[in-house]
Amino acid sequence: LVGALVATLFLVGLFGVRGNMGTPILSRTRTHLRVPYTPGTRRFWTRSGSHGLQRDTQGHVSIYPDVGNSPGLSSDSSDGKLGVLMLNLGGPETLDDVEPFLYNLFADPDIIRLPGPLRKLQPFLASLLSRSRAPKSKEAYNSIGGGSPLRKITEEQAAALEQALKDKGQDSKVYVAMRYWKPFTEESIEQIKEDGIKKLVILPLYPQFSISTSGSSLRLLAEIFRKDKDLSDLQHTVIPSWYQRPGYVAAMCDLIEAELSKFEDPKKAEIFFSAHGVPKSYVEEAFDPYQDEMEHCVQLIMKELRRRGVENHETLAYQSRVGPVEWLQPYTEDAINELAEKGVNDLLVVPISFVNEHIETLEEIDMEYREVAEEAGIKNWGRVPALNSNPRFINDLATAVLDAKPYIGGIGTNDAESLVPGGDVEDLISLYDNSSEQPIVAWEWGWNRNAETINGRIAMIALAALGALDFLM
């Protein structure tokens, strides 16, 4: 059995965890050269014809939705109660929930992508990984009280958003849908059907879009909508990213200023943005806009801080790296050590990917990275809290929902700059999938740009084999 698993995982490594079905990663190259976001460069997704692709002058893939021809656009506020579906990751509420939560996570093909012929093995692989990771994860959750507060905080945000919409004259019902734990997305959709909701705004609680977060939840929704004929008359639109909204930026700046004021000399503190990482291949091979959006988000926040007179230096780094493959860099722990070596004594950490307190803020940042900082010589540590139900933030989300309402039933775009289009779930997923196509070139011997990825996958095979042995013993 172990031999069969190792052989299977060898094929996974050969054909590429994130490669297209049947296309060896060794024979693929990337013609898209990523250029960091610079102010004034507008990169809208639009659609030409039927999901046509175009590239801007910097080589970025563009998808052009024709808003003028979008069906079903409506700004009528008298057509019944508006539904809002808030999407989030989910988290284990007790220690007993940890292993099944991890299983759901690793069983997601947007987290671990296997080539078509091997996809039937995903449940088996998810079982191995969840069992091997559960003991360490339980220790982490135990250190923050025995479970994740994510559901409680998200439900508080939903109640606050519903009230904010009511205050703006909009009758609504806000639902919470978690991707990997309760309340599951399927359960929330059933409740939406029972309540007779006919118009729905889908709001992922991730400020920046990534295929591994918003994309995964939207793909699941697309599948549910396709299979359930009772949802055929449910009109909807998606707000896939909203990091550029002025209310969100202002709320983040409010929190940063408040925490800076607690330092003995606020002007000396390094503002350290720590974002959730993703594998580098997501950006370079699948054209995930996450890194561009993250860099732009930090620029917008720093621009507003500068306007308020805050001149502190800033750093952006990426946390939560797992496995042997290369992730977005710089890594948070490396960046902390480098800042300490440069003589930085005051560090204010800003969790920039998260709008809820959960394991990655309460344990990973507050405990693990704080320990890294203290061992490196950082003398004064501060951490900006997550937005949670911050009134300014919630009010801006309510405005975002109302701004999206005219596009219910068709593809929409935001007035502010965005790398991802708003619109119908099915169209959004289809547009995104089509943007991932790449040309095939001949394989060449020797060191090349894929070598590190391949070596990482070989290491992953070895780790998986060891996990299999542990599972069987």
CSV table of C-alpha atoms in Angstrom, one decimal, residues 166-398:
chain,number,residue,atom,x,y,z
A,166,LYS,CA,-31.4,48.6,8.1
A,167,ASP,CA,-30.1,52.0,9.2
A,168,LYS,CA,-29.5,52.8,5.5
A,169,GLY,CA,-33.1,51.9,4.6
A,170,GLN,CA,-32.4,48.4,3.2
A,171,ASP,CA,-34.4,45.5,4.5
A,172,SER,CA,-32.0,42.5,4.5
A,173,LYS,CA,-31.1,39.1,5.9
A,174,VAL,CA,-27.3,38.4,6.3
A,175,TYR,CA,-26.2,34.8,6.2
A,176,VAL,CA,-22.8,33.2,7.2
A,177,ALA,CA,-21.3,30.5,5.0
A,178,MET,CA,-18.1,28.8,6.1
A,179,ARG,CA,-16.0,26.8,3.6
A,180,TYR,CA,-14.5,24.1,5.9
A,181,TRP,CA,-16.7,24.1,9.0
A,182,LYS,CA,-20.1,25.0,10.4
A,183,PRO,CA,-22.3,26.6,9.3
A,184,PHE,CA,-21.3,25.0,6.0
A,185,THR,CA,-22.1,26.8,2.7
A,186,GLU,CA,-24.6,24.2,1.7
A,187,GLU,CA,-26.6,24.7,5.0
A,188,SER,CA,-26.6,28.5,4.5
A,189,ILE,CA,-27.9,28.1,0.9
A,190,GLU,CA,-30.7,25.9,2.2
A,191,GLN,CA,-31.7,28.6,4.7
A,192,ILE,CA,-31.7,31.2,1.9
A,193,LYS,CA,-34.1,29.0,-0.1
A,194,GLU,CA,-36.4,28.5,2.9
A,195,ASP,CA,-36.5,32.2,3.5
A,196,GLY,CA,-37.5,32.9,-0.1
A,197,ILE,CA,-34.7,35.2,-0.9
A,198,LYS,CA,-34.7,36.2,-4.6
A,199,LYS,CA,-31.8,38.6,-4.8
A,200,LEU,CA,-28.4,37.9,-3.2
A,201,VAL,CA,-25.2,39.8,-2.7
A,202,ILE,CA,-22.2,37.5,-2.1
A,203,LEU,CA,-19.6,39.0,0.1
A,204,PRO,CA,-16.4,37.1,0.8
A,205,LEU,CA,-14.8,38.3,4.1
A,206,TYR,CA,-11.4,38.4,2.5
A,207,PRO,CA,-10.3,42.0,1.5
A,208,GLN,CA,-8.1,40.7,-1.3
A,209,PHE,CA,-9.1,38.0,-3.8
A,210,SER,CA,-7.2,34.7,-4.0
A,211,ILE,CA,-8.1,31.4,-5.7
A,212,SER,CA,-7.4,29.6,-2.4
A,213,THR,CA,-9.9,31.7,-0.3
A,214,SER,CA,-12.6,33.6,-2.1
A,215,GLY,CA,-12.1,31.5,-5.3
A,216,SER,CA,-12.6,28.2,-3.5
A,217,SER,CA,-15.8,29.4,-1.8
A,218,LEU,CA,-17.1,30.8,-5.1
A,219,ARG,CA,-16.3,27.6,-7.0
A,220,LEU,CA,-18.3,25.6,-4.4
A,221,LEU,CA,-21.2,28.1,-4.8
A,222,ALA,CA,-21.1,27.7,-8.6
A,223,GLU,CA,-21.4,24.0,-8.2
A,224,ILE,CA,-24.3,24.3,-5.9
A,225,PHE,CA,-26.1,26.7,-8.2
A,226,ARG,CA,-25.6,24.4,-11.2
A,227,LYS,CA,-27.0,21.3,-9.4
A,228,ASP,CA,-29.9,22.9,-7.6
A,229,LYS,CA,-32.8,23.8,-9.9
A,230,ASP,CA,-34.6,25.5,-7.1
A,231,LEU,CA,-31.9,28.2,-7.2
A,232,SER,CA,-32.6,29.0,-10.9
A,233,ASP,CA,-34.6,32.1,-9.9
A,234,LEU,CA,-32.1,33.4,-7.4
A,235,GLN,CA,-30.4,36.4,-8.9
A,236,HIS,CA,-27.0,37.3,-7.4
A,237,THR,CA,-23.8,39.3,-7.7
A,238,VAL,CA,-20.4,38.9,-6.1
A,239,ILE,CA,-18.1,41.4,-4.5
A,240,PRO,CA,-14.9,39.4,-4.9
A,241,SER,CA,-12.5,42.0,-3.3
A,242,TRP,CA,-12.9,45.3,-1.5
A,243,TYR,CA,-9.5,46.2,-0.1
A,244,GLN,CA,-9.6,49.5,-2.0
A,245,ARG,CA,-12.8,50.8,-0.4
A,246,PRO,CA,-12.2,54.1,1.5
A,247,GLY,CA,-14.0,53.0,4.6
A,248,TYR,CA,-11.9,49.8,4.9
A,249,VAL,CA,-8.7,51.8,4.4
A,250,ALA,CA,-9.7,54.5,6.9
A,251,ALA,CA,-10.7,51.9,9.5
A,252,MET,CA,-7.3,50.1,9.2
A,253,CYS,CA,-5.6,53.5,9.6
A,254,ASP,CA,-7.6,54.3,12.7
A,255,LEU,CA,-6.4,51.0,14.3
A,256,ILE,CA,-2.8,51.5,13.3
A,257,GLU,CA,-2.7,55.0,14.7
A,258,ALA,CA,-4.2,53.9,17.9
A,259,GLU,CA,-1.6,51.2,18.4
A,260,LEU,CA,1.3,53.4,17.3
A,261,SER,CA,0.3,55.8,20.1
A,262,LYS,CA,1.1,53.1,22.7
A,263,PHE,CA,4.8,53.1,21.8
A,264,GLU,CA,7.2,55.3,23.8
A,265,ASP,CA,8.4,56.8,20.6
A,266,PRO,CA,5.7,56.1,17.9
A,267,LYS,CA,7.7,57.6,15.1
A,268,LYS,CA,10.4,54.8,15.5
A,269,ALA,CA,8.0,51.9,15.1
A,270,GLU,CA,8.2,49.8,12.0
A,271,ILE,CA,4.7,49.1,10.6
A,272,PHE,CA,4.9,45.4,9.7
A,273,PHE,CA,2.1,44.2,7.5
A,274,SER,CA,1.8,40.4,7.8
A,275,ALA,CA,-0.4,38.8,5.1
A,276,HIS,CA,-1.4,35.2,4.7
A,277,GLY,CA,0.9,33.6,2.2
A,278,VAL,CA,0.0,31.5,-0.9
A,279,PRO,CA,2.3,29.2,-3.0
A,280,LYS,CA,4.3,31.3,-5.5
A,281,SER,CA,2.9,29.1,-8.3
A,282,TYR,CA,-0.6,30.5,-7.6
A,283,VAL,CA,0.6,33.9,-8.8
A,284,GLU,CA,3.1,32.8,-11.5
A,285,GLU,CA,1.3,29.9,-13.0
A,286,ALA,CA,-2.4,30.5,-12.3
A,287,PHE,CA,-2.4,34.4,-12.5
A,288,ASP,CA,-3.9,34.7,-9.0
A,289,PRO,CA,-4.2,38.5,-8.4
A,290,TYR,CA,-3.6,38.1,-4.7
A,291,GLN,CA,-0.1,39.5,-4.5
A,292,ASP,CA,-0.9,42.5,-6.7
A,293,GLU,CA,-4.0,43.3,-4.6
A,294,MET,CA,-2.0,42.9,-1.4
A,295,GLU,CA,0.7,45.3,-2.5
A,296,HIS,CA,-1.9,47.8,-3.7
A,297,CYS,CA,-3.8,47.5,-0.4
A,298,VAL,CA,-0.6,48.3,1.6
A,299,GLN,CA,0.1,51.3,-0.7
A,300,LEU,CA,-3.4,52.7,-0.1
A,301,ILE,CA,-3.2,52.3,3.7
A,302,MET,CA,0.3,53.9,3.7
A,303,LYS,CA,-0.9,56.8,1.5
A,304,GLU,CA,-3.8,57.5,3.9
A,305,LEU,CA,-1.4,57.3,6.9
A,306,ARG,CA,1.0,59.8,5.2
A,307,ARG,CA,-2.0,62.1,4.6
A,308,ARG,CA,-2.6,61.9,8.4
A,309,GLY,CA,1.1,62.8,9.1
A,310,VAL,CA,2.3,59.3,9.9
A,311,GLU,CA,5.8,58.8,8.3
A,312,ASN,CA,6.8,55.5,9.7
A,313,HIS,CA,8.6,52.9,7.5
A,314,GLU,CA,6.6,49.9,6.5
A,315,THR,CA,7.3,46.2,5.5
A,316,LEU,CA,5.1,43.6,3.9
A,317,ALA,CA,5.7,40.0,4.5
A,318,TYR,CA,3.8,36.7,4.2
A,319,GLN,CA,3.0,34.2,6.9
A,320,SER,CA,1.6,30.7,7.4
A,321,ARG,CA,3.9,28.9,4.9
A,322,VAL,CA,3.6,25.1,5.0
A,323,GLY,CA,5.3,22.4,3.0
A,324,PRO,CA,8.5,22.4,1.0
A,325,VAL,CA,7.3,24.4,-2.0
A,326,GLU,CA,8.2,28.1,-2.4
A,327,TRP,CA,5.6,30.6,-1.2
A,328,LEU,CA,5.3,34.3,-1.6
A,329,GLN,CA,8.2,36.1,0.0
A,330,PRO,CA,9.6,37.6,2.1
A,331,TYR,CA,8.5,35.2,4.8
A,332,THR,CA,7.3,36.8,8.0
A,333,GLU,CA,9.9,35.2,10.3
A,334,ASP,CA,12.7,36.0,7.9
A,335,ALA,CA,11.6,39.7,7.6
A,336,ILE,CA,11.4,40.0,11.4
A,337,ASN,CA,14.9,38.7,11.8
A,338,GLU,CA,16.2,41.0,9.0
A,339,LEU,CA,14.6,44.1,10.6
A,340,ALA,CA,16.2,43.2,14.0
A,341,GLU,CA,19.6,42.9,12.3
A,342,LYS,CA,19.1,46.4,10.9
A,343,GLY,CA,18.6,47.7,14.4
A,344,VAL,CA,14.8,47.9,14.5
A,345,ASN,CA,13.6,47.8,18.2
A,346,ASP,CA,9.9,48.7,17.8
A,347,LEU,CA,7.6,46.6,15.7
A,348,LEU,CA,3.9,47.1,15.1
A,349,VAL,CA,2.4,44.0,13.4
A,350,VAL,CA,-0.7,44.6,11.2
A,351,PRO,CA,-2.6,41.4,10.1
A,352,ILE,CA,-3.6,42.6,6.7
A,353,SER,CA,-5.3,39.6,5.2
A,354,PHE,CA,-7.7,39.1,8.2
A,355,VAL,CA,-10.8,40.9,9.4
A,356,ASN,CA,-11.5,38.4,12.2
A,357,GLU,CA,-9.4,37.3,15.1
A,358,HIS,CA,-8.6,33.6,14.7
A,359,ILE,CA,-5.7,31.1,15.0
A,360,GLU,CA,-3.4,33.0,12.7
A,361,THR,CA,-3.6,36.2,14.6
A,362,LEU,CA,-4.1,34.9,18.2
A,363,GLU,CA,-1.6,32.0,18.0
A,364,GLU,CA,0.7,32.4,15.0
A,365,ILE,CA,1.3,36.2,15.3
A,366,ASP,CA,0.7,36.8,19.0
A,367,MET,CA,2.7,33.8,20.1
A,368,GLU,CA,5.0,32.3,17.5
A,369,TYR,CA,6.1,35.5,15.7
A,370,ARG,CA,6.3,37.5,18.9
A,371,GLU,CA,8.7,34.9,20.2
A,372,VAL,CA,10.7,35.1,17.0
A,373,ALA,CA,10.9,38.9,17.4
A,374,GLU,CA,12.0,38.8,21.0
A,375,GLU,CA,14.7,36.2,20.3
A,376,ALA,CA,15.9,38.4,17.4
A,377,GLY,CA,16.2,41.4,19.7
A,378,ILE,CA,13.0,43.4,19.1
A,379,LYS,CA,12.4,45.2,22.4
A,380,ASN,CA,8.9,46.6,21.9
A,381,TRP,CA,6.1,44.7,20.2
A,382,GLY,CA,2.6,45.8,19.3
A,383,ARG,CA,-0.1,44.2,17.2
A,384,VAL,CA,-3.1,45.9,15.5
A,385,PRO,CA,-6.3,44.0,16.3
A,386,ALA,CA,-8.5,42.6,13.6
A,387,LEU,CA,-11.4,44.8,12.4
A,388,ASN,CA,-14.0,42.4,13.7
A,389,SER,CA,-17.2,44.5,14.1
A,390,ASN,CA,-15.5,47.9,13.9
A,391,PRO,CA,-18.4,50.4,13.2
A,392,ARG,CA,-16.5,52.3,10.4
A,393,PHE,CA,-15.6,49.0,8.7
A,394,ILE,CA,-19.1,47.5,9.0
A,395,ASN,CA,-20.7,50.7,7.7
A,396,ASP,CA,-18.4,50.6,4.6
A,397,LEU,CA,-19.4,46.9,4.0
A,398,ALA,CA,-23.0,48.0,4.1
